[in-house]
CSV table of C-alpha atoms in Angstrom, one decimal:
chain,number,residue,atom,x,y,z
S,229,MET,CA,52.0,-90.0,241.9
S,230,THR,CA,51.5,-89.5,238.2
S,231,GLY,CA,51.2,-91.7,235.1
S,232,ALA,CA,52.8,-95.1,235.3
S,233,ARG,CA,54.2,-94.5,238.8
S,234,GLY,CA,50.7,-95.2,240.2
S,235,ARG,CA,50.1,-98.5,238.3
S,236,VAL,CA,49.2,-101.2,240.8
S,237,CYS,CA,48.2,-104.8,241.1
S,238,VAL,CA,46.1,-105.7,244.2
S,239,GLY,CA,46.2,-109.0,246.0
S,240,LEU,CA,43.2,-109.7,248.2
S,241,GLN,CA,43.2,-112.3,251.0
S,242,GLY,CA,40.1,-114.2,252.0
S,243,ALA,CA,38.8,-114.7,255.5
S,244,GLY,CA,35.0,-115.0,255.5
S,245,THR,CA,33.1,-111.8,256.3
S,246,TYR,CA,36.4,-110.1,257.1
S,247,GLY,CA,36.2,-109.4,253.4
S,248,ALA,CA,34.2,-106.4,254.4
S,249,TYR,CA,37.5,-105.0,255.8
S,250,THR,CA,38.9,-105.4,252.3
S,251,TRP,CA,35.9,-103.7,250.9
S,252,GLY,CA,36.7,-100.6,253.0
S,253,VAL,CA,40.3,-100.7,251.8
S,254,LEU,CA,39.3,-100.9,248.1
S,255,ASP,CA,36.7,-98.2,248.6
S,256,ARG,CA,39.4,-95.8,249.8
S,257,LEU,CA,42.0,-96.8,247.1
S,258,LEU,CA,39.5,-96.3,244.4
S,259,ASP,CA,39.2,-92.6,245.5
S,260,GLU,CA,42.9,-92.1,244.5
S,261,GLU,CA,42.9,-91.0,240.8
S,262,ASP,CA,46.6,-91.5,240.6
S,263,LEU,CA,46.3,-95.2,241.5
S,264,LEU,CA,45.9,-97.0,238.2
S,265,PHE,CA,44.5,-100.5,238.8
S,266,ASP,CA,46.1,-103.0,236.5
S,267,SER,CA,45.0,-106.4,237.9
S,268,ILE,CA,43.5,-108.0,240.9
S,269,SER,CA,44.1,-111.5,242.5
S,270,GLY,CA,42.2,-113.1,245.3
S,271,CYS,CA,41.0,-116.2,247.1
S,272,SER,CA,37.7,-116.8,249.0
S,273,SER,CA,36.1,-113.5,250.0
S,274,GLY,CA,39.1,-111.8,248.2
S,275,ALA,CA,37.9,-113.4,245.0
S,276,ILE,CA,34.4,-112.2,245.6
S,277,ASN,CA,35.6,-108.6,246.1
S,278,ALA,CA,37.7,-108.9,242.9
S,279,VAL,CA,34.8,-110.0,240.7
S,280,VAL,CA,32.4,-107.5,242.2
S,281,LEU,CA,34.8,-104.7,241.6
S,282,ALA,CA,35.4,-105.8,238.0
S,283,ASP,CA,31.7,-106.0,237.4
S,284,GLY,CA,31.3,-102.4,238.5
S,285,TYR,CA,34.4,-101.2,236.7
S,286,ALA,CA,33.5,-102.7,233.3
S,287,ARG,CA,32.0,-100.8,230.3
S,288,GLY,CA,32.7,-97.3,231.6
S,289,GLY,CA,31.6,-97.8,235.2
S,290,GLY,CA,35.1,-97.0,236.3
S,291,ARG,CA,36.0,-96.2,239.9
S,292,ARG,CA,32.6,-94.9,240.9
S,293,GLY,CA,30.9,-98.0,239.3
S,294,ALA,CA,33.3,-100.3,241.2
S,295,GLN,CA,32.6,-98.5,244.5
S,296,GLN,CA,28.9,-98.8,244.0
S,297,ALA,CA,29.0,-102.5,243.1
S,298,LEU,CA,31.0,-103.3,246.2
S,299,ARG,CA,28.6,-101.3,248.4
S,300,ARG,CA,25.6,-103.0,246.8
S,301,PHE,CA,27.1,-106.5,247.3
S,302,TRP,CA,28.0,-106.1,251.0
S,303,THR,CA,24.8,-104.3,251.8
S,304,ALA,CA,22.8,-107.0,250.2
S,305,LEU,CA,24.7,-109.7,252.1
S,306,GLY,CA,24.0,-108.0,255.4
S,307,GLN,CA,20.3,-107.7,254.6
S,308,ALA,CA,20.1,-111.3,253.4
S,309,MET,CA,21.7,-112.5,256.6
S,310,LEU,CA,19.1,-110.8,258.8
S,311,MET,CA,16.8,-113.6,257.7
S,312,SER,CA,19.4,-116.3,258.4
S,313,PRO,CA,19.3,-118.6,261.5
S,314,LEU,CA,23.0,-117.8,261.9
S,315,GLN,CA,22.6,-115.0,264.3
S,316,ARG,CA,24.3,-113.8,267.5
S,317,THR,CA,22.6,-114.7,270.7
S,318,PRO,CA,22.5,-112.6,274.0
S,319,LEU,CA,25.4,-114.7,275.2
S,320,ASP,CA,27.4,-113.8,272.1
S,321,HIS,CA,26.7,-110.1,272.7
S,322,LEU,CA,27.9,-110.5,276.3
S,323,ALA,CA,31.0,-112.3,275.2
S,324,GLY,CA,32.0,-109.5,272.8
S,325,GLY,CA,34.4,-109.8,269.9
S,326,TRP,CA,31.5,-110.2,267.5
S,327,THR,CA,31.6,-113.9,268.3
S,328,MET,CA,28.9,-116.4,267.2
S,329,GLU,CA,30.1,-119.4,269.2
S,330,PHE,CA,26.8,-119.6,271.3
S,331,SER,CA,24.6,-119.4,268.2
S,332,PRO,CA,22.5,-122.6,267.8
S,333,ALA,CA,23.0,-122.4,264.0
S,334,TYR,CA,26.7,-122.1,264.4
S,335,GLN,CA,26.7,-125.1,266.7
S,336,MET,CA,24.6,-127.0,264.2
S,337,LEU,CA,27.2,-126.3,261.5
S,338,GLU,CA,29.9,-127.7,263.9
S,339,MET,CA,27.9,-130.9,264.7
S,340,ALA,CA,27.0,-131.5,261.0
S,341,GLY,CA,30.6,-131.2,259.9
S,342,ALA,CA,31.8,-133.5,262.7
S,343,ALA,CA,29.2,-136.1,262.1
S,344,VAL,CA,29.1,-136.6,258.4
S,345,GLY,CA,31.3,-133.9,256.8
S,346,PRO,CA,30.1,-131.5,254.1
S,347,VAL,CA,28.6,-133.5,251.3
S,348,PRO,CA,26.8,-132.2,248.2
S,349,ASP,CA,23.2,-133.3,249.2
S,350,MET,CA,23.2,-131.6,252.6
S,351,PRO,CA,21.5,-128.2,252.7
S,352,PHE,CA,24.1,-126.7,255.1
S,353,SER,CA,26.8,-127.8,252.6
S,354,GLN,CA,25.6,-125.4,249.9
S,355,ASN,CA,27.2,-122.0,250.0
S,356,PRO,CA,24.4,-119.3,250.2
S,357,LEU,CA,26.7,-116.8,248.5
S,358,HIS,CA,26.2,-118.6,245.1
S,359,ASN,CA,22.6,-117.2,244.8
S,360,LEU,CA,23.7,-113.8,245.9
S,361,LEU,CA,26.5,-113.7,243.3
S,362,ALA,CA,24.2,-114.9,240.6
S,363,VAL,CA,21.7,-112.1,241.3
S,364,LEU,CA,24.2,-109.2,241.9
S,365,VAL,CA,27.1,-109.9,239.6
S,366,ASP,CA,26.8,-109.8,235.8
S,367,PHE,CA,29.6,-112.3,234.9
S,368,GLU,CA,29.4,-111.4,231.2
S,369,ARG,CA,30.4,-107.9,232.2
S,370,VAL,CA,33.2,-109.3,234.4
S,371,ARG,CA,34.5,-111.3,231.4
S,372,ALA,CA,34.3,-108.1,229.3
S,373,CYS,CA,36.2,-105.9,231.8
S,374,GLU,CA,39.2,-105.1,229.6
S,375,GLU,CA,40.4,-102.5,232.0
S,376,LEU,CA,41.5,-105.1,234.6
S,377,GLU,CA,42.9,-108.6,234.7
S,378,LEU,CA,41.6,-111.1,237.3
S,379,PHE,CA,43.5,-114.0,238.8
S,380,ILE,CA,41.3,-116.1,241.1
S,381,GLY,CA,42.8,-119.0,243.0
S,382,ALA,CA,41.4,-122.4,243.9
S,383,THR,CA,42.8,-125.7,245.2
S,384,ASN,CA,42.3,-129.0,243.3
S,385,VAL,CA,41.1,-131.5,245.9
S,386,ARG,CA,42.5,-134.6,244.2
S,387,SER,CA,46.0,-133.3,243.2
S,388,GLY,CA,46.5,-130.6,245.9
S,389,ALA,CA,47.7,-128.2,243.2
S,390,GLY,CA,46.6,-124.7,242.8
S,391,ARG,CA,44.6,-123.4,239.8
S,392,ILE,CA,44.2,-119.9,238.7
S,393,PHE,CA,41.0,-118.8,236.9
S,394,THR,CA,41.3,-115.7,234.7
S,395,ARG,CA,38.9,-113.0,233.9
S,396,ASP,CA,37.9,-114.3,230.5
S,397,GLU,CA,36.6,-117.6,232.0
S,398,MET,CA,35.0,-116.2,235.2
S,399,ASP,CA,31.6,-117.4,236.4
S,400,ALA,CA,29.9,-117.9,239.7
S,401,GLN,CA,31.0,-121.6,240.0
S,402,LYS,CA,34.7,-120.6,239.8
S,403,VAL,CA,34.3,-118.0,242.5
S,404,MET,CA,32.5,-120.5,244.7
S,405,ALA,CA,35.4,-122.9,244.2
S,406,SER,CA,37.8,-120.3,245.4
S,407,ALA,CA,35.6,-119.7,248.5
S,408,CYS,CA,34.9,-123.3,249.4
S,409,LEU,CA,36.0,-124.0,252.9
S,410,PRO,CA,35.9,-127.9,253.1
S,411,THR,CA,35.0,-127.9,256.8
S,412,VAL,CA,31.7,-126.1,255.9
S,413,PHE,CA,30.9,-126.6,252.2
S,414,ALA,CA,31.0,-129.4,249.8
S,415,GLY,CA,33.7,-129.3,247.1
S,416,VAL,CA,32.8,-127.4,243.9
S,417,ARG,CA,33.1,-129.4,240.7
S,418,ILE,CA,34.6,-127.7,237.6
S,419,ASP,CA,35.6,-129.7,234.5
S,420,GLY,CA,35.1,-133.0,236.4
S,421,GLU,CA,37.4,-132.0,239.3
S,422,ALA,CA,36.5,-130.9,242.8
S,423,TYR,CA,37.9,-127.7,244.2
S,424,TRP,CA,38.4,-126.1,247.7
S,425,ASP,CA,39.4,-122.7,248.9
S,426,GLY,CA,42.4,-121.3,247.0
S,427,SER,CA,43.9,-120.0,250.2
S,428,TYR,CA,45.5,-123.4,250.9
S,429,VAL,CA,48.0,-122.8,248.1
S,430,ALA,CA,48.2,-119.0,247.7
S,431,ASN,CA,46.6,-116.4,249.8
S,432,PRO,CA,46.4,-114.4,247.6
S,433,PRO,CA,48.0,-115.5,244.3
S,434,LEU,CA,51.0,-113.3,243.6
S,435,ALA,CA,52.9,-115.1,240.9
S,436,PRO,CA,50.6,-113.8,238.1
S,437,PHE,CA,51.7,-110.3,238.9
S,438,LEU,CA,55.2,-111.1,237.7
S,439,LEU,CA,53.8,-110.9,234.2
S,440,ARG,CA,52.5,-107.4,234.7
S,441,ASP,CA,55.3,-105.1,233.5
S,442,ASP,CA,56.7,-102.8,236.2
S,443,ALA,CA,53.7,-102.6,238.4
S,444,ASP,CA,53.6,-102.3,242.2
S,445,VAL,CA,51.7,-104.9,244.3
S,446,ILE,CA,49.5,-103.9,247.2
S,447,ILE,CA,48.4,-106.8,249.4
S,448,VAL,CA,45.3,-106.4,251.5
S,449,ARG,CA,45.8,-108.8,254.5
S,450,ASN,CA,42.9,-109.8,256.7
S,451,ASN,CA,43.7,-113.4,257.7
S,452,PRO,CA,44.9,-113.1,261.4
S,453,ILE,CA,48.3,-114.6,262.4
S,454,ALA,CA,47.7,-114.6,266.2
S,455,ARG,CA,44.6,-115.0,268.3
S,456,GLN,CA,44.1,-113.7,271.9
S,457,HIS,CA,42.3,-116.9,272.9
S,458,ALA,CA,42.6,-120.6,272.0
S,459,PRO,CA,39.7,-122.2,270.2
S,460,ARG,CA,37.2,-123.9,272.5
S,461,ASN,CA,35.1,-126.0,270.2
S,462,MET,CA,35.5,-128.1,267.0
S,463,ALA,CA,34.2,-125.4,264.7
S,464,ASP,CA,36.7,-122.8,266.1
S,465,ILE,CA,39.5,-125.4,265.9
S,466,ALA,CA,38.7,-125.9,262.2
S,467,ASN,CA,38.7,-122.1,261.6
S,468,ARG,CA,42.0,-121.6,263.5
S,469,SER,CA,43.6,-124.5,261.6
S,470,ASN,CA,42.6,-122.8,258.3
S,471,GLU,CA,44.0,-119.5,259.4
S,472,ILE,CA,47.4,-121.1,260.2
S,473,ALA,CA,47.4,-123.0,256.9
S,474,PHE,CA,46.5,-119.8,254.9
S,475,ASN,CA,49.2,-117.8,256.6
S,476,ILE,CA,51.8,-120.4,255.6
S,477,SER,CA,50.7,-120.3,252.0
S,478,PHE,CA,50.9,-116.5,252.1
S,479,LEU,CA,54.5,-116.5,253.4
S,480,ARG,CA,55.5,-119.3,250.9
S,481,GLU,CA,54.0,-117.3,248.0
S,482,VAL,CA,55.9,-114.1,249.0
S,483,ALA,CA,59.2,-116.1,249.6
S,484,ALA,CA,58.9,-117.5,246.0
S,485,LEU,CA,59.0,-114.0,244.4
S,486,PRO,CA,62.3,-112.9,242.9
S,487,GLN,CA,64.3,-110.6,245.2
S,488,GLY,CA,63.0,-107.0,244.8
S,489,GLN,CA,60.4,-107.9,242.2
S,490,PRO,CA,57.7,-106.8,242.2
S,491,ARG,CA,57.7,-103.8,244.6
S,492,LEU,CA,55.5,-105.0,247.5
S,493,HIS,CA,53.2,-103.0,249.8
S,494,MET,CA,50.7,-104.2,252.3
S,495,ILE,CA,47.6,-102.8,254.1
S,496,SER,CA,46.9,-105.1,257.0
S,497,GLY,CA,44.0,-105.5,259.5
S,498,ILE,CA,45.3,-108.7,261.2
S,499,GLU,CA,46.0,-107.1,264.6
S,500,LEU,CA,42.4,-105.7,264.7
S,501,LEU,CA,40.8,-108.8,263.4
S,502,GLY,CA,42.8,-111.1,265.5
S,503,GLY,CA,41.1,-109.6,268.5
S,504,TYR,CA,37.6,-110.8,267.4
S,505,GLY,CA,36.1,-114.2,268.1
S,506,ILE,CA,37.2,-116.9,265.6
S,507,SER,CA,33.5,-117.5,264.7
S,508,SER,CA,33.1,-113.8,263.8
S,509,LYS,CA,34.3,-114.7,260.3
S,510,LEU,CA,30.7,-116.0,259.7
S,511,ASN,CA,29.0,-113.0,261.2
S,512,ALA,CA,27.4,-111.0,258.4
S,513,GLU,CA,25.1,-108.7,260.4
S,514,PRO,CA,25.0,-105.2,258.8
S,515,ARG,CA,26.5,-103.4,261.7
S,516,PHE,CA,29.6,-105.6,261.8
S,517,LEU,CA,30.1,-105.4,258.0
S,518,ARG,CA,29.9,-101.6,258.2
S,519,HIS,CA,32.3,-101.6,261.1
S,520,LEU,CA,34.8,-103.7,259.1
S,521,HIS,CA,34.4,-101.4,256.1
S,522,ASP,CA,35.1,-98.3,258.1
S,523,GLU,CA,38.2,-99.9,259.8
S,524,GLY,CA,39.5,-100.9,256.3
S,525,HIS,CA,38.8,-97.5,254.9
S,526,ALA,CA,40.7,-95.8,257.8
S,527,ALA,CA,43.6,-98.2,257.5
S,528,ALA,CA,44.0,-97.4,253.8
S,529,THR,CA,43.9,-93.7,254.5
S,530,ARG,CA,46.7,-94.1,257.0
S,531,TRP,CA,48.7,-96.2,254.6
S,532,LEU,CA,48.3,-93.7,251.8
S,533,ALA,CA,49.4,-90.8,254.0
S,534,ARG,CA,52.6,-92.7,254.9
S,535,HIS,CA,53.5,-94.6,251.7
S,536,ALA,CA,51.7,-93.3,248.6
S,537,GLY,CA,54.8,-91.4,247.4
S,538,GLN,CA,56.9,-94.6,247.3
S,539,ILE,CA,54.6,-96.4,244.8
S,540,GLY,CA,56.7,-96.8,241.6
S,541,LEU,CA,59.9,-96.3,243.5
S,542,ALA,CA,60.5,-98.8,246.2
S,543,SER,CA,58.8,-101.6,248.3
S,544,THR,CA,57.4,-100.6,251.7
S,545,LEU,CA,57.0,-104.2,252.9
S,546,GLU,CA,60.0,-106.0,254.4
S,547,ILE,CA,59.0,-109.6,254.7
S,548,LEU,CA,62.0,-110.8,256.6
S,549,GLN,CA,61.6,-108.0,259.2
S,550,ASP,CA,57.9,-107.9,259.5
S,551,TYR,CA,56.9,-111.5,259.1
S,552,SER,CA,59.6,-113.7,260.4
S,553,VAL,CA,58.4,-116.6,262.5
S,554,ALA,CA,58.9,-116.1,266.3
């Protein structure tokens, strides 16, 4: 790959701490000097990865700066969660699959949501990532990152319509809107409107890439389609319902693209991630985050070895063949 042939847009799905898998994919792609990042879209943890990458990339930070920013964020998240009550218990360790379903804090989240729902004045309804983003991300740098465009999706609670936030308006509140799961967190208010997770309408947003001239699109997929086991409690049922809804929005978004435009590619971890416990999407222990990073890094390496030469020439993702509903 040389020159314009390596120009890519990257769409990042969101799925809680499975975003660390996306971190690994991005870490590997940023090593490829011939891949010229044009723009990034994302929802939920995909939105977080996008803004963290842009913060590191801005003002001469480039690829190495982006990699360092991503590593700093995910490392800090893991360290912060060591002090959280949301921890795996011995029963969770015995159950395997990185599950947290036996954790008292996880059960408390379930009971609180079922009893009164996430409302703004409840401590559990406040997303702890807001403070982490405020400390670790310089949003003025993000807005000044002229090397990349950002498209971050959120869902308007009142109208049900999607909204895309762009790089020049980005701040922590808009990222939190994109990452607001309504079964856990209270809606995020922006300009007098409440917003939920953008994955309900586009996971990730792909339509903005149609405006990027002759660029390939690489989708990083980490929202599982299938699960080995049915959910066994209300929290897991809510998580599984969201996964199904987010997959529908993804397929709908892809189906709406014009035939053959843009050229589509995908790096996917859904088979691996679908084997973990549903509650593992809230597991932020450092060992799990590093494991996810390493799996994403390895998947990107395999994908590059097989498909890098086709960037700029042809799509490598056949939606009708690979993602028809069985």
